[in-house]
PDB file of C-alpha atoms in Angstrom:
ATOM      1  CA  MET A 280      -0.039  -0.058   0.051  1.00  0.00           C
ATOM      2  CA  HIS A 281       1.125   3.216  -0.643  1.00  0.00           C
ATOM      3  CA  ILE A 282       2.929   5.443   2.118  1.00  0.00           C
ATOM      4  CA  GLY A 283       2.699   8.795   0.196  1.00  0.00           C
ATOM      5  CA  TYR A 284       0.536  10.864  -1.708  1.00  0.00           C
ATOM      6  CA  ILE A 285      -1.709   9.866  -4.092  1.00  0.00           C
ATOM      7  CA  SER A 286      -0.392  11.791  -7.390  1.00  0.00           C
ATOM      8  CA  ALA A 287      -2.030   9.873 -10.320  1.00  0.00           C
ATOM      9  CA  ALA A 288      -5.551   7.405 -11.391  1.00  0.00           C
ATOM     10  CA  CYS A 289      -6.662   5.758 -13.958  1.00  0.00           C
ATOM     11  CA  PHE A 290      -9.391   2.866 -14.358  1.00  0.00           C
ATOM     12  CA  PRO A 291      -7.648   0.862 -16.706  1.00  0.00           C
ATOM     13  CA  ASP A 292     -11.234  -1.143 -16.814  1.00  0.00           C
ATOM     14  CA  LYS A 293     -14.584  -1.052 -14.793  1.00  0.00           C
ATOM     15  CA  ARG A 294     -13.363  -3.673 -11.736  1.00  0.00           C
ATOM     16  CA  ILE A 295      -9.987  -2.076 -11.637  1.00  0.00           C
ATOM     17  CA  LEU A 296      -8.095   1.261 -10.657  1.00  0.00           C
ATOM     18  CA  ALA A 297      -4.251   1.906 -10.831  1.00  0.00           C
ATOM     19  CA  THR A 298      -3.351   4.577  -8.272  1.00  0.00           C
ATOM     20  CA  GLY A 299       0.291   5.897  -8.538  1.00  0.00           C
ATOM     21  CA  SER A 300       2.159   7.787  -5.453  1.00  0.00           C
ATOM     22  CA  THR A 301       4.676  10.124  -4.219  1.00  0.00           C
ATOM     23  CA  ASP A 302       6.363   7.552  -3.050  1.00  0.00           C
ATOM     24  CA  GLY A 303       6.678   5.603  -6.740  1.00  0.00           C
ATOM     25  CA  THR A 304       4.825   2.861  -6.131  1.00  0.00           C
ATOM     26  CA  VAL A 305       1.354   1.568  -8.550  1.00  0.00           C
ATOM     27  CA  CYS A 306      -1.050   0.284  -6.332  1.00  0.00           C
ATOM     28  CA  MET A 307      -3.573  -2.118  -8.533  1.00  0.00           C
ATOM     29  CA  TRP A 308      -7.100  -2.162  -6.586  1.00  0.00           C
ATOM     30  CA  LYS A 309     -10.366  -4.299  -7.446  1.00  0.00           C
ATOM     31  CA  VAL A 310     -13.582  -2.504  -7.409  1.00  0.00           C
ATOM     32  CA  LYS A 311     -16.733  -3.870  -6.075  1.00  0.00           C
ATOM     33  CA  HIS A 312     -19.807  -1.951  -7.068  1.00  0.00           C
ATOM     34  CA  GLU A 313     -22.328  -3.157  -4.616  1.00  0.00           C
ATOM     35  CA  LYS A 314     -24.626  -0.667  -1.826  1.00  0.00           C
ATOM     36  CA  ALA A 315     -21.473   1.022  -1.231  1.00  0.00           C
ATOM     37  CA  MET A 316     -18.522   1.260  -3.414  1.00  0.00           C
ATOM     38  CA  ASP A 317     -15.827  -0.904  -2.135  1.00  0.00           C
ATOM     39  CA  PHE A 318     -11.823  -1.706  -3.264  1.00  0.00           C
ATOM     40  CA  THR A 319      -9.304  -4.048  -2.081  1.00  0.00           C
ATOM     41  CA  LEU A 320      -5.768  -4.061  -2.527  1.00  0.00           C
ATOM     42  CA  LEU A 321      -5.108  -6.355  -5.299  1.00  0.00           C
ATOM     43  CA  ASP A 322      -0.714  -5.609  -5.879  1.00  0.00           C
ATOM     44  CA  CYS A 323       1.882  -3.092  -5.139  1.00  0.00           C
ATOM     45  CA  LEU A 324       3.947  -2.230  -8.145  1.00  0.00           C
ATOM     46  CA  ARG A 325       7.654  -0.991  -7.052  1.00  0.00           C
ATOM     47  CA  GLY A 326       9.701  -0.089 -10.150  1.00  0.00           C
ATOM     48  CA  HIS A 327      10.495   4.062  -9.598  1.00  0.00           C
ATOM     49  CA  SER A 328      12.980   5.501  -7.623  1.00  0.00           C
ATOM     50  CA  ALA A 329      11.165   8.785  -7.146  1.00  0.00           C
ATOM     51  CA  GLY A 330       7.287   9.986  -7.112  1.00  0.00           C
ATOM     52  CA  VAL A 331       4.582   8.678  -9.682  1.00  0.00           C
ATOM     53  CA  VAL A 332       2.911  11.566 -11.868  1.00  0.00           C
ATOM     54  CA  SER A 333       0.894  10.141 -14.738  1.00  0.00           C
ATOM     55  CA  LEU A 334      -0.843   6.857 -15.783  1.00  0.00           C
ATOM     56  CA  ALA A 335      -2.210   5.672 -18.604  1.00  0.00           C
ATOM     57  CA  ALA A 336      -3.599   2.386 -19.463  1.00  0.00           C
ATOM     58  CA  SER A 337      -4.775   0.244 -22.884  1.00  0.00           C
ATOM     59  CA  ARG A 338      -7.866  -2.108 -22.304  1.00  0.00           C
ATOM     60  CA  SER A 339      -7.285  -3.958 -25.366  1.00  0.00           C
ATOM     61  CA  TYR A 340      -3.658  -4.947 -24.928  1.00  0.00           C
ATOM     62  CA  SER A 341      -3.952  -4.902 -20.928  1.00  0.00           C
ATOM     63  CA  ILE A 342      -0.622  -2.565 -20.560  1.00  0.00           C
ATOM     64  CA  LEU A 343      -0.261   0.002 -17.739  1.00  0.00           C
ATOM     65  CA  VAL A 344       2.074   3.227 -18.203  1.00  0.00           C
ATOM     66  CA  SER A 345       3.445   5.256 -15.452  1.00  0.00           C
ATOM     67  CA  GLY A 346       5.465   7.853 -15.864  1.00  0.00           C
ATOM     68  CA  SER A 347       7.692   9.506 -12.776  1.00  0.00           C
ATOM     69  CA  GLU A 348       9.685  11.927 -11.407  1.00  0.00           C
ATOM     70  CA  ASP A 349      13.175  10.062 -11.927  1.00  0.00           C
ATOM     71  CA  LYS A 350      12.597  10.865 -15.767  1.00  0.00           C
ATOM     72  CA  THR A 351      11.667   7.294 -16.719  1.00  0.00           C
ATOM     73  CA  ALA A 352       8.468   5.629 -18.187  1.00  0.00           C
ATOM     74  CA  ILE A 353       7.536   1.910 -16.648  1.00  0.00           C
ATOM     75  CA  VAL A 354       5.288  -0.077 -18.953  1.00  0.00           C
ATOM     76  CA  TRP A 355       3.205  -2.939 -16.840  1.00  0.00           C
ATOM     77  CA  ASP A 356       1.304  -6.422 -17.065  1.00  0.00           C
ATOM     78  CA  LEU A 357      -2.103  -5.854 -16.207  1.00  0.00           C
ATOM     79  CA  ASN A 358      -2.761  -9.143 -16.195  1.00  0.00           C
ATOM     80  CA  ARG A 359       0.208 -10.929 -14.087  1.00  0.00           C
ATOM     81  CA  MET A 360       0.216  -7.120 -12.281  1.00  0.00           C
ATOM     82  CA  GLU A 361       4.235  -7.474 -13.339  1.00  0.00           C
ATOM     83  CA  TYR A 362       6.983  -5.161 -14.598  1.00  0.00           C
ATOM     84  CA  VAL A 363       7.515  -5.563 -18.074  1.00  0.00           C
ATOM     85  CA  ARG A 364       9.795  -2.982 -19.497  1.00  0.00           C
ATOM     86  CA  THR A 365      11.280   0.568 -18.634  1.00  0.00           C
ATOM     87  CA  LEU A 366      11.370   3.503 -21.319  1.00  0.00           C
ATOM     88  CA  GLU A 367      14.491   5.585 -20.991  1.00  0.00           C
ATOM     89  CA  GLY A 368      16.443   8.596 -22.218  1.00  0.00           C
ATOM     90  CA  HIS A 369      14.255  11.164 -21.050  1.00  0.00           C
ATOM     91  CA  ASP A 370      15.689  14.721 -19.943  1.00  0.00           C
ATOM     92  CA  SER A 371      13.391  15.288 -17.402  1.00  0.00           C
ATOM     93  CA  PRO A 372      10.349  13.809 -15.436  1.00  0.00           C
ATOM     94  CA  VAL A 373       7.824  12.031 -17.642  1.00  0.00           C
ATOM     95  CA  ASP A 374       4.615  14.236 -16.438  1.00  0.00           C
ATOM     96  CA  VAL A 375       2.309  12.566 -18.937  1.00  0.00           C
ATOM     97  CA  VAL A 376       1.897   9.699 -20.794  1.00  0.00           C
ATOM     98  CA  GLN A 377      -0.805   8.134 -23.124  1.00  0.00           C
ATOM     99  CA  VAL A 378      -1.530   4.871 -24.884  1.00  0.00           C
ATOM    100  CA  ASN A 379      -3.435   4.629 -28.108  1.00  0.00           C
ATOM    101  CA  ASP A 380      -5.636   1.821 -27.569  1.00  0.00           C
ATOM    102  CA  ALA A 381      -5.762   1.110 -31.383  1.00  0.00           C
ATOM    103  CA  THR A 382      -2.196   1.051 -32.874  1.00  0.00           C
ATOM    104  CA  VAL A 383      -0.702   0.466 -28.767  1.00  0.00           C
ATOM    105  CA  ASN A 384       1.844   3.570 -29.718  1.00  0.00           C
ATOM    106  CA  ILE A 385       3.158   5.005 -26.393  1.00  0.00           C
ATOM    107  CA  ILE A 386       3.089   8.942 -25.900  1.00  0.00           C
ATOM    108  CA  THR A 387       5.601  10.098 -23.018  1.00  0.00           C
ATOM    109  CA  CYS A 388       5.872  13.939 -22.929  1.00  0.00           C
ATOM    110  CA  SER A 389       9.106  15.398 -20.813  1.00  0.00           C
ATOM    111  CA  GLY A 390       9.331  19.096 -20.528  1.00  0.00           C
ATOM    112  CA  ASN A 391       8.884  20.261 -23.954  1.00  0.00           C
ATOM    113  CA  ILE A 392       9.851  17.183 -25.805  1.00  0.00           C
ATOM    114  CA  LEU A 393       6.994  14.700 -27.188  1.00  0.00           C
ATOM    115  CA  ARG A 394       8.377  10.803 -27.219  1.00  0.00           C
ATOM    116  CA  VAL A 395       6.173   8.403 -29.350  1.00  0.00           C
ATOM    117  CA  TRP A 396       6.824   4.373 -28.300  1.00  0.00           C
ATOM    118  CA  SER A 397       6.144   0.835 -29.674  1.00  0.00           C
ATOM    119  CA  ILE A 398       4.571  -1.362 -27.106  1.00  0.00           C
ATOM    120  CA  ASN A 399       7.908  -3.503 -27.300  1.00  0.00           C
ATOM    121  CA  GLY A 400       9.849  -0.055 -26.426  1.00  0.00           C
ATOM    122  CA  ASN A 401      11.141   1.088 -29.560  1.00  0.00           C
ATOM    123  CA  LEU A 402      11.707   4.277 -30.301  1.00  0.00           C
ATOM    124  CA  TYR A 403       9.673   5.483 -33.173  1.00  0.00           C
ATOM    125  CA  LEU A 404       9.987   9.669 -32.872  1.00  0.00           C
ATOM    126  CA  THR A 405      11.232  12.528 -30.511  1.00  0.00           C
ATOM    127  CA  LYS A 406       9.538  16.323 -30.878  1.00  0.00           C
ATOM    128  CA  SER A 407       9.937  19.431 -29.743  1.00  0.00           C
ATOM    129  CA  ALA A 408       6.058  20.327 -29.584  1.00  0.00           C
ATOM    130  CA  CYS A 409       6.967  23.732 -28.225  1.00  0.00           C
ATOM    131  CA  PRO A 410       9.760  26.506 -26.854  1.00  0.00           C
ATOM    132  CA  SER A 411      12.037  24.780 -23.756  1.00  0.00           C
ATOM    133  CA  SER A 412      10.742  26.929 -21.389  1.00  0.00           C
ATOM    134  CA  GLU A 413       7.327  25.609 -21.842  1.00  0.00           C
ATOM    135  CA  PRO A 414       6.469  21.821 -20.692  1.00  0.00           C
ATOM    136  CA  ILE A 415       3.577  19.897 -22.603  1.00  0.00           C
ATOM    137  CA  LEU A 416       0.699  19.978 -20.092  1.00  0.00           C
ATOM    138  CA  SER A 417      -1.485  17.405 -21.825  1.00  0.00           C
ATOM    139  CA  CYS A 418      -1.586  14.658 -24.329  1.00  0.00           C
ATOM    140  CA  VAL A 419      -4.373  12.714 -25.738  1.00  0.00           C
ATOM    141  CA  TYR A 420      -4.743  10.254 -28.665  1.00  0.00           C
ATOM    142  CA  TYR A 421      -7.555  10.075 -31.310  1.00  0.00           C
ATOM    143  CA  GLU A 422      -8.708   6.802 -31.123  1.00  0.00           C
ATOM    144  CA  GLY A 423     -11.549   6.286 -33.683  1.00  0.00           C
ATOM    145  CA  THR A 424     -11.649   2.498 -34.504  1.00  0.00           C
ATOM    146  CA  LEU A 425     -11.326   3.024 -37.994  1.00  0.00           C
ATOM    147  CA  ASN A 426      -9.637   6.292 -38.260  1.00  0.00           C
ATOM    148  CA  GLU A 427     -13.022   7.571 -39.361  1.00  0.00           C
ATOM    149  CA  TRP A 428     -12.200  11.290 -40.485  1.00  0.00           C
ATOM    150  CA  TYR A 429      -8.391  10.873 -40.840  1.00  0.00           C
ATOM    151  CA  GLU A 430      -6.032   7.859 -42.321  1.00  0.00           C
ATOM    152  CA  ASN A 431      -2.951   8.858 -39.848  1.00  0.00           C
ATOM    153  CA  ASP A 432      -2.359   8.847 -36.241  1.00  0.00           C
ATOM    154  CA  LEU A 433      -3.710  12.099 -34.801  1.00  0.00           C
ATOM    155  CA  LEU A 434      -2.434  13.053 -31.421  1.00  0.00           C
ATOM    156  CA  VAL A 435      -3.259  16.746 -28.997  1.00  0.00           C
ATOM    157  CA  THR A 436      -1.062  18.523 -26.759  1.00  0.00           C
ATOM    158  CA  GLY A 437      -2.210  20.965 -24.221  1.00  0.00           C
ATOM    159  CA  HIS A 438       0.491  23.877 -23.461  1.00  0.00           C
ATOM    160  CA  ARG A 439       0.194  27.229 -21.984  1.00  0.00           C
ATOM    161  CA  LYS A 440      -1.821  30.392 -22.511  1.00  0.00           C
ATOM    162  CA  GLY A 441      -4.531  28.489 -24.423  1.00  0.00           C
ATOM    163  CA  VAL A 442      -2.763  26.709 -26.826  1.00  0.00           C
ATOM    164  CA  ILE A 443      -3.737  23.416 -28.284  1.00  0.00           C
ATOM    165  CA  LYS A 444      -1.822  21.387 -31.244  1.00  0.00           C
ATOM    166  CA  PHE A 445      -3.220  18.457 -33.486  1.00  0.00           C
ATOM    167  CA  TRP A 446      -0.067  16.265 -34.991  1.00  0.00           C
ATOM    168  CA  SER A 447      -0.407  13.862 -37.358  1.00  0.00           C
ATOM    169  CA  LYS A 448       1.897  10.975 -37.644  1.00  0.00           C
ATOM    170  CA  GLU A 449       3.717  10.233 -40.973  1.00  0.00           C
ATOM    171  CA  LEU A 450       6.035   9.277 -42.711  1.00  0.00           C
ATOM    172  CA  VAL A 451       8.617  11.757 -43.681  1.00  0.00           C
ATOM    173  CA  LYS A 452      12.268  12.300 -45.258  1.00  0.00           C
ATOM    174  CA  ASP A 453      14.833  13.601 -42.830  1.00  0.00           C
ATOM    175  CA  LYS A 454      17.752  15.575 -44.517  1.00  0.00           C
ATOM    176  CA  ASN A 455      19.406  13.050 -45.738  1.00  0.00           C
ATOM    177  CA  GLY A 456      16.402  11.434 -47.723  1.00  0.00           C
ATOM    178  CA  LYS A 457      16.169   8.701 -45.079  1.00  0.00           C
ATOM    179  CA  THR A 458      12.530   7.782 -44.843  1.00  0.00           C
ATOM    180  CA  GLN A 459      11.106   7.447 -41.164  1.00  0.00           C
ATOM    181  CA  TRP A 460       8.253   8.473 -38.520  1.00  0.00           C
ATOM    182  CA  GLY A 461       8.071  12.170 -37.292  1.00  0.00           C
ATOM    183  CA  LEU A 462       5.145  13.909 -35.816  1.00  0.00           C
ATOM    184  CA  VAL A 463       3.856  16.995 -38.628  1.00  0.00           C
ATOM    185  CA  LEU A 464       1.720  19.864 -37.064  1.00  0.00           C
ATOM    186  CA  LYS A 465      -1.508  20.170 -38.783  1.00  0.00           C
ATOM    187  CA  ARG A 466      -2.984  23.152 -36.562  1.00  0.00           C
ATOM    188  CA  ASN A 467      -3.111  25.462 -33.423  1.00  0.00           C
ATOM    189  CA  ILE A 468      -6.069  26.489 -31.664  1.00  0.00           C
ATOM    190  CA  TYR A 469      -6.338  29.397 -29.218  1.00  0.00           C
ATOM    191  CA  GLN A 470      -9.037  28.395 -25.936  1.00  0.00           C
ATOM    192  CA  GLU A 471      -9.430  31.990 -24.896  1.00  0.00           C
ATOM    193  CA  ASP A 472     -11.430  32.615 -21.829  1.00  0.00           C
ATOM    194  CA  HIS A 473     -13.353  35.782 -21.255  1.00  0.00           C
ATOM    195  CA  ALA A 474     -13.040  35.885 -17.799  1.00  0.00           C
ATOM    196  CA  ASN A 475      -9.498  34.243 -16.905  1.00  0.00           C
ATOM    197  CA  GLY A 476      -7.560  35.200 -20.137  1.00  0.00           C
ATOM    198  CA  GLU A 477      -5.777  32.728 -21.680  1.00  0.00           C
ATOM    199  CA  PRO A 478      -5.984  29.206 -19.710  1.00  0.00           C
ATOM    200  CA  ASP A 479      -3.037  26.809 -20.007  1.00  0.00           C
ATOM    201  CA  ILE A 480      -4.677  23.651 -21.106  1.00  0.00           C
ATOM    202  CA  THR A 481      -4.499  20.898 -18.269  1.00  0.00           C
ATOM    203  CA  ALA A 482      -6.260  17.995 -19.299  1.00  0.00           C
ATOM    204  CA  LEU A 483      -7.834  16.984 -22.947  1.00  0.00           C
ATOM    205  CA  ALA A 484     -10.636  14.608 -23.794  1.00  0.00           C
ATOM    206  CA  PHE A 485     -12.369  13.496 -27.120  1.00  0.00           C
ATOM    207  CA  ALA A 486     -15.598  13.176 -26.299  1.00  0.00           C
ATOM    208  CA  GLY A 487     -18.075  10.670 -28.109  1.00  0.00           C
TER     209      GLY A 487
END
């Protein structure tokens, strides 16, 4: 059980709750929906050396990803509730993690840098999404079953001062003519709040 504060949480499915703590642990809880909601501790996963700050899960592929202040993300097997692998190479805490439930690509956001990984831990691409002084605050994948309204992987990042960026994961050519995966910025949206000016975009979700 956690001995620190709970700093992140997500529901991998309707029966399981995952919580991350400032003590570096990830706890898995069984949720019972009876007269009163009850939580039973199933396991406590240990692998991080600093606090957990973000969690995301794939129901289809039964994995959980945790991001930590120790500058790593860890992939966990939800069925066995055990460690799978560590995603390393970040220069700062991994503040945001996301999993595409359709492609199983994993996103980690650390400072202003966004990375896209395969489920096997292969790094597809690294992208600076904003100036170095402005960290990525939120991120979400579009998970249309058949990508109904966009043929490529689409992801969205939230930033300071109301900035929302839409990215497409595409095959691009580098300066040497080699084809590789890259993120192409498709559109910027600026959210304005007449009462509060330009709010920071700290959370994103697709509805419907």
